[in-house]
Tab-separated table of C-alpha atoms in Angstrom:
chain	number	residue	atom	x	y	z
A	23	MET	CA	0.297	-0.025	0.632
A	24	ASN	CA	1.280	2.937	-1.074
A	25	SER	CA	1.529	6.097	2.270
A	26	GLN	CA	1.483	9.559	0.541
A	27	HIS	CA	1.090	12.419	3.861
A	28	ALA	CA	-2.543	14.279	2.060
A	29	PHE	CA	-5.108	14.987	2.812
A	30	ILE	CA	-8.566	14.248	0.973
A	31	GLY	CA	-11.532	14.854	3.362
A	32	PHE	CA	-13.653	11.654	4.593
A	33	LEU	CA	-15.397	8.676	3.728
A	34	GLU	CA	-18.284	6.861	4.842
A	35	VAL	CA	-19.976	3.712	2.928
A	36	VAL	CA	-22.900	2.383	4.389
A	37	ASP	CA	-23.248	-1.516	3.925
A	38	PRO	CA	-24.794	-4.013	6.310
A	39	LEU	CA	-22.832	-6.475	4.680
A	40	TYR	CA	-19.317	-6.023	5.307
A	41	ALA	CA	-18.750	-2.528	7.265
A	42	ARG	CA	-18.100	-3.814	11.591
A	43	PRO	CA	-20.112	-0.943	13.832
A	44	GLN	CA	-18.203	0.737	15.975
A	45	SER	CA	-18.890	2.288	19.174
A	46	GLN	CA	-18.057	5.401	18.345
A	47	VAL	CA	-19.281	7.287	14.875
A	48	HIS	CA	-20.017	10.053	13.430
A	49	SER	CA	-22.850	11.209	10.775
A	50	PRO	CA	-25.237	13.866	9.994
A	51	PRO	CA	-26.833	16.341	12.687
A	52	GLN	CA	-30.636	16.841	12.253
A	53	ALA	CA	-30.789	20.196	11.612
A	54	HIS	CA	-28.194	22.913	10.420
A	55	ALA	CA	-26.174	22.972	7.327
A	56	HIS	CA	-22.968	23.896	9.416
A	57	ILE	CA	-19.539	22.161	8.810
A	58	GLN	CA	-18.618	22.226	12.349
A	59	ARG	CA	-21.679	20.524	14.149
A	60	THR	CA	-22.362	20.235	17.891
A	61	THR	CA	-25.664	17.587	17.227
A	62	TYR	CA	-24.750	14.567	15.949
A	63	TYR	CA	-27.119	11.114	15.746
A	64	GLN	CA	-27.171	7.734	16.252
A	65	HIS	CA	-25.664	5.614	12.953
A	66	PRO	CA	-28.056	2.358	13.844
A	67	PRO	CA	-26.141	-0.760	13.849
A	68	GLY	CA	-24.133	-1.428	10.236
A	69	PHE	CA	-22.472	1.982	9.574
A	70	GLN	CA	-19.171	2.077	9.193
A	71	TYR	CA	-16.936	5.270	9.242
A	72	ARG	CA	-12.971	5.417	9.370
A	73	ASP	CA	-11.431	8.727	10.561
A	74	TYR	CA	-8.531	9.508	7.455
A	75	HIS	CA	-5.224	9.120	8.761
A	76	PRO	CA	-2.626	10.126	6.627
A	77	HIS	CA	-0.246	7.702	6.472
A	78	HIS	CA	-2.842	5.205	4.728
A	79	THR	CA	-5.109	5.962	1.663
A	80	GLN	CA	-8.477	5.518	2.261
A	81	LEU	CA	-10.720	2.092	2.900
A	82	VAL	CA	-13.350	1.828	1.084
A	83	TYR	CA	-16.486	-1.496	0.942
A	84	SER	CA	-19.173	-1.902	-1.039
A	85	PRO	CA	-21.918	-4.969	-1.101
A	86	TYR	CA	-20.551	-6.329	-4.666
A	87	GLN	CA	-16.689	-6.516	-3.646
A	88	SER	CA	-15.332	-8.983	-0.935
A	89	PRO	CA	-13.348	-7.597	2.028
A	90	GLN	CA	-10.714	-9.211	0.713
A	91	ARG	CA	-10.606	-7.311	-2.068
A	92	PRO	CA	-11.377	-3.541	-1.265
A	93	MET	CA	-10.913	-0.808	-3.342
A	94	TYR	CA	-8.694	1.395	-2.327
A	95	THR	CA	-8.312	5.466	-3.321
A	96	THR	CA	-5.747	7.053	-3.344
A	97	PRO	CA	-5.205	10.796	-1.861
A	98	SER	CA	-4.083	14.174	-3.385
A	99	PRO	CA	-2.406	15.952	-2.744
A	100	PRO	CA	-4.811	19.546	-1.549
A	101	ARG	CA	-4.555	22.985	-3.630
A	102	PRO	CA	-3.300	25.847	-2.151
A	103	ALA	CA	-4.890	28.035	-0.261
A	104	SER	CA	-4.243	30.325	-2.809
A	105	GLU	CA	-5.678	28.542	-5.608
A	106	SER	CA	-9.409	27.803	-3.407
A	107	PRO	CA	-11.793	27.437	-6.121
A	108	SER	CA	-13.394	29.845	-3.660
A	109	SER	CA	-11.096	32.053	-3.094
A	110	ILE	CA	-10.692	32.579	-7.436
A	111	HIS	CA	-12.892	36.098	-7.720
A	112	SER	CA	-11.815	37.072	-11.460
A	113	VAL	CA	-10.211	34.564	-14.244
A	114	SER	CA	-8.803	35.178	-17.583
A	115	THR	CA	-10.383	35.586	-20.517
A	116	ASN	CA	-10.131	33.367	-23.830
A	117	SER	CA	-10.712	36.289	-26.228
A	118	SER	CA	-11.333	33.214	-29.479
A	119	ASP	CA	-14.859	32.649	-26.970
A	120	ALA	CA	-15.996	34.667	-29.249
A	121	SER	CA	-17.757	32.595	-31.739
A	122	SER	CA	-20.083	31.998	-28.332
A	123	GLY	CA	-22.613	34.591	-28.260
A	124	GLY	CA	-19.928	36.881	-27.788
A	125	LEU	CA	-19.830	35.861	-24.316
A	126	THR	CA	-16.522	36.302	-22.966
A	127	SER	CA	-15.471	33.350	-20.435
A	128	PRO	CA	-12.577	31.381	-19.051
A	129	ASN	CA	-9.950	29.447	-21.335
A	130	PRO	CA	-10.953	25.699	-20.013
A	131	ASP	CA	-7.727	24.258	-20.867
A	132	ASN	CA	-6.027	26.889	-18.791
A	133	LEU	CA	-7.572	25.286	-15.427
A	134	PRO	CA	-7.607	23.043	-12.507
A	135	TYR	CA	-9.789	19.838	-12.678
A	136	PHE	CA	-12.808	20.623	-10.418
A	137	SER	CA	-13.014	17.917	-7.449
A	138	TYR	CA	-15.194	18.029	-4.273
A	139	LYS	CA	-12.449	17.130	-2.080
A	140	SER	CA	-10.120	19.845	-2.693
A	141	HIS	CA	-14.079	22.660	-2.615
A	142	TYR	CA	-15.565	20.746	0.363
A	143	PRO	CA	-12.798	19.302	2.959
A	144	TYR	CA	-14.496	18.016	4.520
A	145	ALA	CA	-17.441	15.910	2.991
A	146	LYS	CA	-17.266	12.724	3.383
A	147	LEU	CA	-18.675	10.988	0.562
A	148	VAL	CA	-20.983	7.750	1.438
A	149	LEU	CA	-22.093	4.649	-1.476
A	150	LEU	CA	-25.562	3.243	-0.479
A	151	ASN	CA	-26.430	0.851	-2.915
A	152	THR	CA	-29.142	-0.973	-0.516
A	153	THR	CA	-33.526	-0.332	-0.042
A	154	VAL	CA	-31.969	-0.148	4.159
A	155	SER	CA	-28.916	1.206	3.883
A	156	THR	CA	-29.975	4.163	1.606
A	157	ASN	CA	-33.998	4.711	3.834
A	158	ASN	CA	-31.074	5.205	7.463
A	159	PHE	CA	-28.969	7.273	5.714
A	160	LEU	CA	-31.437	9.741	4.070
A	161	ALA	CA	-33.265	9.552	7.188
A	162	GLY	CA	-30.468	11.708	9.899
A	163	TRP	CA	-29.108	12.972	6.909
A	164	TYR	CA	-32.230	15.372	5.437
A	165	PRO	CA	-34.584	14.293	8.350
A	166	PRO	CA	-38.339	15.734	7.806
A	167	GLY	CA	-38.577	19.599	8.457
A	168	ARG	CA	-35.048	19.670	8.637
A	169	ARG	CA	-34.441	22.443	5.667
A	170	GLY	CA	-31.468	22.962	3.633
A	171	VAL	CA	-30.069	22.508	0.148
A	172	ILE	CA	-28.034	19.703	-2.215
A	173	GLY	CA	-26.227	19.703	-5.786
A	174	LEU	CA	-28.617	16.875	-7.532
A	175	ASP	CA	-27.469	14.691	-10.399
A	176	ILE	CA	-28.583	11.236	-12.698
A	177	GLU	CA	-26.905	9.284	-14.353
A	178	TRP	CA	-28.845	6.157	-16.500
A	179	LYS	CA	-26.366	3.172	-18.813
A	180	PRO	CA	-26.319	4.767	-21.797
A	181	MET	CA	-28.063	3.209	-25.390
A	182	PHE	CA	-25.920	2.762	-28.562
A	183	THR	CA	-29.223	1.964	-30.381
A	184	LYS	CA	-31.076	4.764	-32.610
A	185	GLY	CA	-34.686	5.294	-31.804
A	186	ALA	CA	-34.609	2.763	-28.388
A	187	PRO	CA	-36.500	3.743	-24.948
A	188	LEU	CA	-33.996	5.037	-22.353
A	189	ASN	CA	-32.978	3.194	-19.506
A	190	PRO	CA	-34.280	3.988	-16.128
A	191	VAL	CA	-32.415	5.727	-14.039
A	192	ALA	CA	-29.017	4.031	-12.274
A	193	LEU	CA	-27.881	6.571	-9.953
A	194	VAL	CA	-28.943	9.106	-8.735
A	195	GLN	CA	-26.080	11.562	-6.538
A	196	LEU	CA	-26.534	14.347	-4.005
A	197	ALA	CA	-25.106	16.703	-2.366
A	198	ASP	CA	-23.847	19.509	0.240
A	199	PRO	CA	-20.305	21.127	2.388
A	200	GLU	CA	-21.015	17.801	4.489
A	201	TYR	CA	-21.747	15.001	2.658
A	202	VAL	CA	-21.457	13.499	-1.319
A	203	VAL	CA	-24.447	11.310	-1.107
A	204	ILE	CA	-23.873	8.041	-3.712
A	205	VAL	CA	-27.462	6.326	-4.603
A	206	GLN	CA	-27.137	3.203	-6.287
A	207	LEU	CA	-30.934	2.448	-7.628
A	208	SER	CA	-29.280	0.022	-10.031
A	209	PHE	CA	-28.594	-2.143	-7.138
A	210	MET	CA	-31.907	-2.224	-5.651
A	211	TRP	CA	-34.283	-3.562	-8.978
A	212	ARG	CA	-36.489	-6.336	-8.574
A	213	PHE	CA	-36.621	-9.105	-11.515
A	214	ASP	CA	-40.610	-10.627	-11.385
A	215	ALA	CA	-41.348	-14.364	-12.321
A	216	ASN	CA	-41.637	-12.784	-16.044
A	217	GLY	CA	-37.896	-11.347	-16.298
A	218	LYS	CA	-39.735	-7.869	-16.055
A	219	LYS	CA	-37.346	-4.915	-14.312
A	220	VAL	CA	-39.187	-4.195	-11.175
A	221	LEU	CA	-37.693	-0.924	-9.915
A	222	ASN	CA	-37.969	0.610	-6.534
A	223	MET	CA	-36.500	4.123	-5.193
A	224	PRO	CA	-36.266	4.161	-1.123
A	225	GLN	CA	-38.969	5.800	0.559
A	226	GLU	CA	-35.943	8.320	2.662
A	227	LEU	CA	-35.014	8.823	-0.949
A	228	ALA	CA	-38.736	9.690	-2.590
A	229	ARG	CA	-40.135	11.645	0.420
A	230	ILE	CA	-36.788	14.554	0.099
A	231	MET	CA	-37.212	14.737	-3.671
A	232	ASP	CA	-40.617	15.300	-2.578
A	233	ASP	CA	-39.926	17.877	0.175
A	234	ALA	CA	-40.520	21.364	-0.525
A	235	GLY	CA	-38.634	22.382	1.691
A	236	VAL	CA	-35.451	20.428	0.627
A	237	ILE	CA	-34.096	22.742	-2.705
A	238	LYS	CA	-32.073	20.341	-5.328
A	239	LEU	CA	-29.871	21.927	-7.278
A	240	GLY	CA	-28.935	21.667	-10.716
A	241	VAL	CA	-28.714	22.283	-14.948
A	242	GLY	CA	-31.586	20.305	-16.539
A	243	ILE	CA	-32.824	19.993	-13.234
A	244	GLY	CA	-36.395	19.827	-14.958
A	245	ASP	CA	-35.501	17.439	-17.310
A	246	ASP	CA	-33.497	14.739	-14.663
A	247	ALA	CA	-37.006	14.575	-11.950
A	248	LYS	CA	-39.591	13.737	-15.098
A	249	LYS	CA	-37.204	10.838	-15.539
A	250	LEU	CA	-37.434	10.416	-12.195
A	251	TYR	CA	-40.719	10.644	-12.355
A	252	ARG	CA	-41.325	7.877	-15.738
A	253	ASP	CA	-39.074	5.482	-14.072
A	254	TYR	CA	-40.180	5.462	-10.537
A	255	LYS	CA	-43.260	7.387	-10.231
A	256	THR	CA	-41.899	10.253	-8.626
A	257	ASN	CA	-42.495	13.791	-8.007
A	258	SER	CA	-40.226	16.968	-6.900
A	259	ARG	CA	-40.595	19.987	-5.470
A	260	SER	CA	-38.675	22.691	-5.105
A	261	LEU	CA	-36.209	22.883	-7.788
A	262	VAL	CA	-33.710	25.542	-9.078
A	263	ASP	CA	-32.008	24.999	-12.653
A	264	LEU	CA	-28.208	27.081	-12.168
A	265	SER	CA	-29.106	28.078	-15.817
A	266	THR	CA	-32.519	29.757	-14.357
A	267	LEU	CA	-30.569	31.578	-12.057
A	268	ALA	CA	-27.626	32.420	-13.394
A	269	LYS	CA	-29.445	34.768	-15.876
A	270	LEU	CA	-30.992	36.698	-12.891
A	271	ALA	CA	-27.940	35.826	-10.711
A	272	ASP	CA	-25.397	38.039	-13.373
A	273	PRO	CA	-28.036	38.898	-16.608
A	274	THR	CA	-24.900	40.927	-18.212
A	275	GLN	CA	-22.183	37.838	-18.382
A	276	TRP	CA	-25.956	35.509	-20.169
A	277	ALA	CA	-27.099	38.866	-21.851
A	278	LYS	CA	-26.762	36.455	-25.082
A	279	TYR	CA	-29.307	34.362	-23.589
A	280	ASN	CA	-32.727	33.704	-23.637
A	281	SER	CA	-35.242	32.842	-21.505
A	282	ARG	CA	-35.764	28.553	-23.601
A	283	GLN	CA	-31.225	28.506	-23.597
A	284	THR	CA	-30.030	26.187	-21.405
A	285	ILE	CA	-26.257	28.072	-19.921
A	286	GLY	CA	-23.918	25.069	-19.453
A	287	LEU	CA	-22.454	23.410	-16.570
A	288	ALA	CA	-19.069	23.396	-18.043
A	289	ARG	CA	-19.506	26.594	-18.533
A	290	LEU	CA	-21.282	27.729	-15.480
A	291	THR	CA	-17.938	25.994	-13.694
A	292	ALA	CA	-16.079	27.683	-15.727
A	293	LYS	CA	-17.189	31.433	-14.660
A	294	TYR	CA	-18.390	30.527	-11.090
A	295	LEU	CA	-15.626	28.442	-9.462
A	296	GLY	CA	-12.633	28.781	-12.184
A	297	VAL	CA	-11.941	25.402	-12.600
A	298	ARG	CA	-13.084	22.444	-15.294
A	299	LEU	CA	-15.497	19.374	-15.507
A	300	LEU	CA	-12.711	15.991	-16.057
A	301	LYS	CA	-15.716	14.893	-18.624
A	302	GLY	CA	-14.533	11.968	-21.432
A	303	LYS	CA	-15.327	8.227	-21.559
A	304	VAL	CA	-16.712	8.065	-17.950
A	305	THR	CA	-19.977	9.122	-19.561
A	306	MET	CA	-20.975	6.804	-21.232
A	307	SER	CA	-20.265	4.244	-19.038
A	308	ASN	CA	-22.029	1.451	-18.118
A	309	TRP	CA	-24.027	3.405	-15.176
A	310	GLU	CA	-25.736	-0.151	-13.438
A	311	ALA	CA	-22.799	-2.205	-12.623
A	312	ALA	CA	-20.083	-2.438	-9.779
A	313	LEU	CA	-18.611	1.702	-10.151
A	314	SER	CA	-15.398	2.531	-11.294
A	315	GLU	CA	-13.687	4.785	-8.804
A	316	THR	CA	-13.268	7.111	-11.371
A	317	GLN	CA	-17.316	6.804	-11.863
A	318	ILE	CA	-17.461	7.433	-8.322
A	319	GLU	CA	-15.269	10.825	-8.804
A	320	TYR	CA	-17.229	12.164	-11.361
A	321	ALA	CA	-20.975	11.021	-10.631
A	322	ALA	CA	-20.171	12.811	-7.095
A	323	ASN	CA	-18.256	15.904	-8.539
A	324	ASP	CA	-21.351	16.739	-10.542
A	325	ALA	CA	-24.155	16.623	-7.984
A	326	ALA	CA	-20.750	18.864	-5.558
A	327	VAL	CA	-20.278	21.498	-8.358
A	328	ALA	CA	-23.702	21.821	-8.596
A	329	HIS	CA	-24.210	23.535	-4.843
A	330	ALA	CA	-21.122	25.511	-5.251
A	331	ILE	CA	-21.828	27.373	-8.082
A	332	TRP	CA	-24.965	28.431	-6.642
A	333	LEU	CA	-22.903	29.311	-2.961
A	334	SER	CA	-21.121	31.572	-5.935
A	335	LEU	CA	-24.740	32.485	-7.371
A	336	HIS	CA	-26.187	32.693	-4.249
A	337	ASN	CA	-23.601	35.338	-2.940
A	338	LEU	CA	-24.296	37.391	-6.285
A	339	MET	CA	-27.937	37.612	-5.703
A	340	MET	CA	-27.338	38.464	-2.090
A	341	SER	CA	-25.457	41.979	-3.466
A	342	MET	CA	-28.281	42.571	-6.251
A	343	PRO	CA	-29.900	46.462	-5.621
A	344	TYR	CA	-33.186	44.698	-5.945
A	345	MET	CA	-33.207	40.450	-5.617
A	346	PRO	CA	-35.665	38.292	-7.202
A	347	GLY	CA	-38.581	36.385	-5.781
A	348	SER	CA	-38.387	32.249	-5.590
A	349	GLU	CA	-41.124	32.339	-7.657
A	350	ALA	CA	-38.249	33.650	-10.774
A	351	TYR	CA	-36.758	30.139	-10.935
A	352	LEU	CA	-37.965	27.208	-7.974
A	353	PHE	CA	-40.613	25.297	-9.605
A	354	ASP	CA	-42.120	21.839	-9.114
A	355	VAL	CA	-42.407	18.417	-10.894
A	356	ILE	CA	-45.973	16.594	-10.524
A	357	ASP	CA	-46.522	13.945	-11.783
A	358	GLY	CA	-44.174	14.625	-15.185
A	359	VAL	CA	-45.122	18.571	-15.458
A	360	SER	CA	-42.866	20.684	-14.435
A	361	THR	CA	-45.043	23.778	-12.594
A	362	TYR	CA	-42.101	26.958	-14.436
A	363	ASN	CA	-42.497	27.968	-17.567
A	364	PRO	CA	-39.565	30.526	-18.959
A	365	TYR	CA	-42.483	32.002	-20.976
A	366	GLN	CA	-44.132	33.152	-18.294
A	367	TYR	CA	-40.611	35.712	-18.356
A	368	THR	CA	-39.126	38.708	-20.106
A	369	TYR	CA	-36.183	40.285	-19.657
A	370	GLN	CA	-36.840	44.663	-20.441
A	371	THR	CA	-34.366	47.601	-19.343
A	372	HIS	CA	-34.815	48.573	-15.640
A	373	PRO	CA	-33.584	52.440	-14.628
A	374	ASP	CA	-32.160	51.787	-11.651
A	375	LEU	CA	-30.414	48.932	-12.419
A	376	ILE	CA	-28.902	50.646	-15.570
A	377	ALA	CA	-26.994	52.707	-12.778
A	378	HIS	CA	-25.992	49.385	-10.618
A	379	GLY	CA	-24.214	48.046	-14.175
A	380	THR	CA	-27.009	45.530	-15.059
A	381	GLN	CA	-28.735	45.617	-18.412
A	382	ASN	CA	-31.265	43.201	-17.470
A	383	VAL	CA	-34.050	42.263	-14.694
A	384	ALA	CA	-36.548	39.077	-15.208
A	385	LEU	CA	-40.104	41.423	-15.651
A	386	MET	CA	-42.756	38.620	-14.233
A	387	ASN	CA	-46.246	38.910	-16.345
A	388	SER	CA	-47.678	35.644	-14.165
A	389	VAL	CA	-46.470	33.658	-11.230
A	390	PRO	CA	-46.442	30.665	-11.533
A	391	ALA	CA	-48.875	28.684	-8.443
A	392	LEU	CA	-45.875	26.415	-7.058
A	393	ASN	CA	-46.949	24.250	-4.181
A	394	SER	CA	-43.516	24.043	-3.226
A	395	ASN	CA	-42.138	27.510	-0.228
A	396	PRO	CA	-42.891	30.991	-0.882
A	397	GLY	CA	-41.638	31.387	1.775
A	398	TRP	CA	-37.426	29.506	1.696
A	399	ASP	CA	-36.786	33.763	-0.258
A	400	SER	CA	-36.970	36.558	2.909
A	401	ARG	CA	-37.278	38.473	0.084
A	402	GLN	CA	-39.788	38.228	-1.790
A	403	HIS	CA	-39.034	40.978	-4.422
A	404	VAL	CA	-40.543	41.176	-7.968
A	405	TYR	CA	-39.989	43.533	-10.328
A	406	VAL	CA	-42.842	45.404	-11.227
A	407	LEU	CA	-41.888	47.708	-14.308
């Protein structure tokens, strides 16, 4: 085993088959989303947590690997404080980017890669692949009544046959500064007497998706929620598309994008975090099988980066002279239908905002009927021109 003196954060695997219960274990709080916590929830038997030790790599067990053949994650050097993504406020631009709508954005070739390990160094990675362990952990992480904000992403096995129906969602990733959680739904599927696949979503995961007090973040998150409904008949409330939020929080930067155009996750990552996302062949890999270390890293980063981008956009919105109300970007997907309609919002010039250097502002022609969390935003300012 290689020995490296480097901090990569904490790892936790929920595995009732191989994990050995310990007398003292850390776990999610019952309330606030603070990195430093004073209240802990005791895991039920079967949960294992290993503290980081600088002389050893992190050891992770998972149900599809025997204890004799563990999966190792090799520590990587931490990012210097001067290069921390949270400290990057401005990055160099590439003049050749004018072809993409005239916007200037960071040259991704010159940026380091995003990693949840360096951006959220105290976050624990949790792998869940049984119904019982998923329900137990999520009930402790986000119990009923707890409000919070989490990054969300999903993955499914790609189809290479033209016209073939999409495979069901195999992976759901959730992230905040404390935990990066990967739920492998494909290991919870069953087959009936006729050999037909029977999909199953753990009750606590469905509850969190339907919980209006837990805001879920992502790019194209409305489409992800619709697919979750098609596959698992799960409603999703309090969704925020980061592309929409970026147009509201930073309208001058994205003035070339109309309400129907999506700003990609990679572009938002480069602009607001000063890093780039690692893509490649892993995006088209088999998400229904046992996950490789590369797949785990990719899946964890996609959920964590959504939360990191939201923090930057939230700070921008808090500095705006007129902050949009949550009804301008918060929506639900109920019975597979989104409550958000981009045609309800147009972008017009406001003279007061021009004085503050902001050219565009969302003018709401009507307010969509939202079932989710109308009081989350304490500053319900709506632009009325």
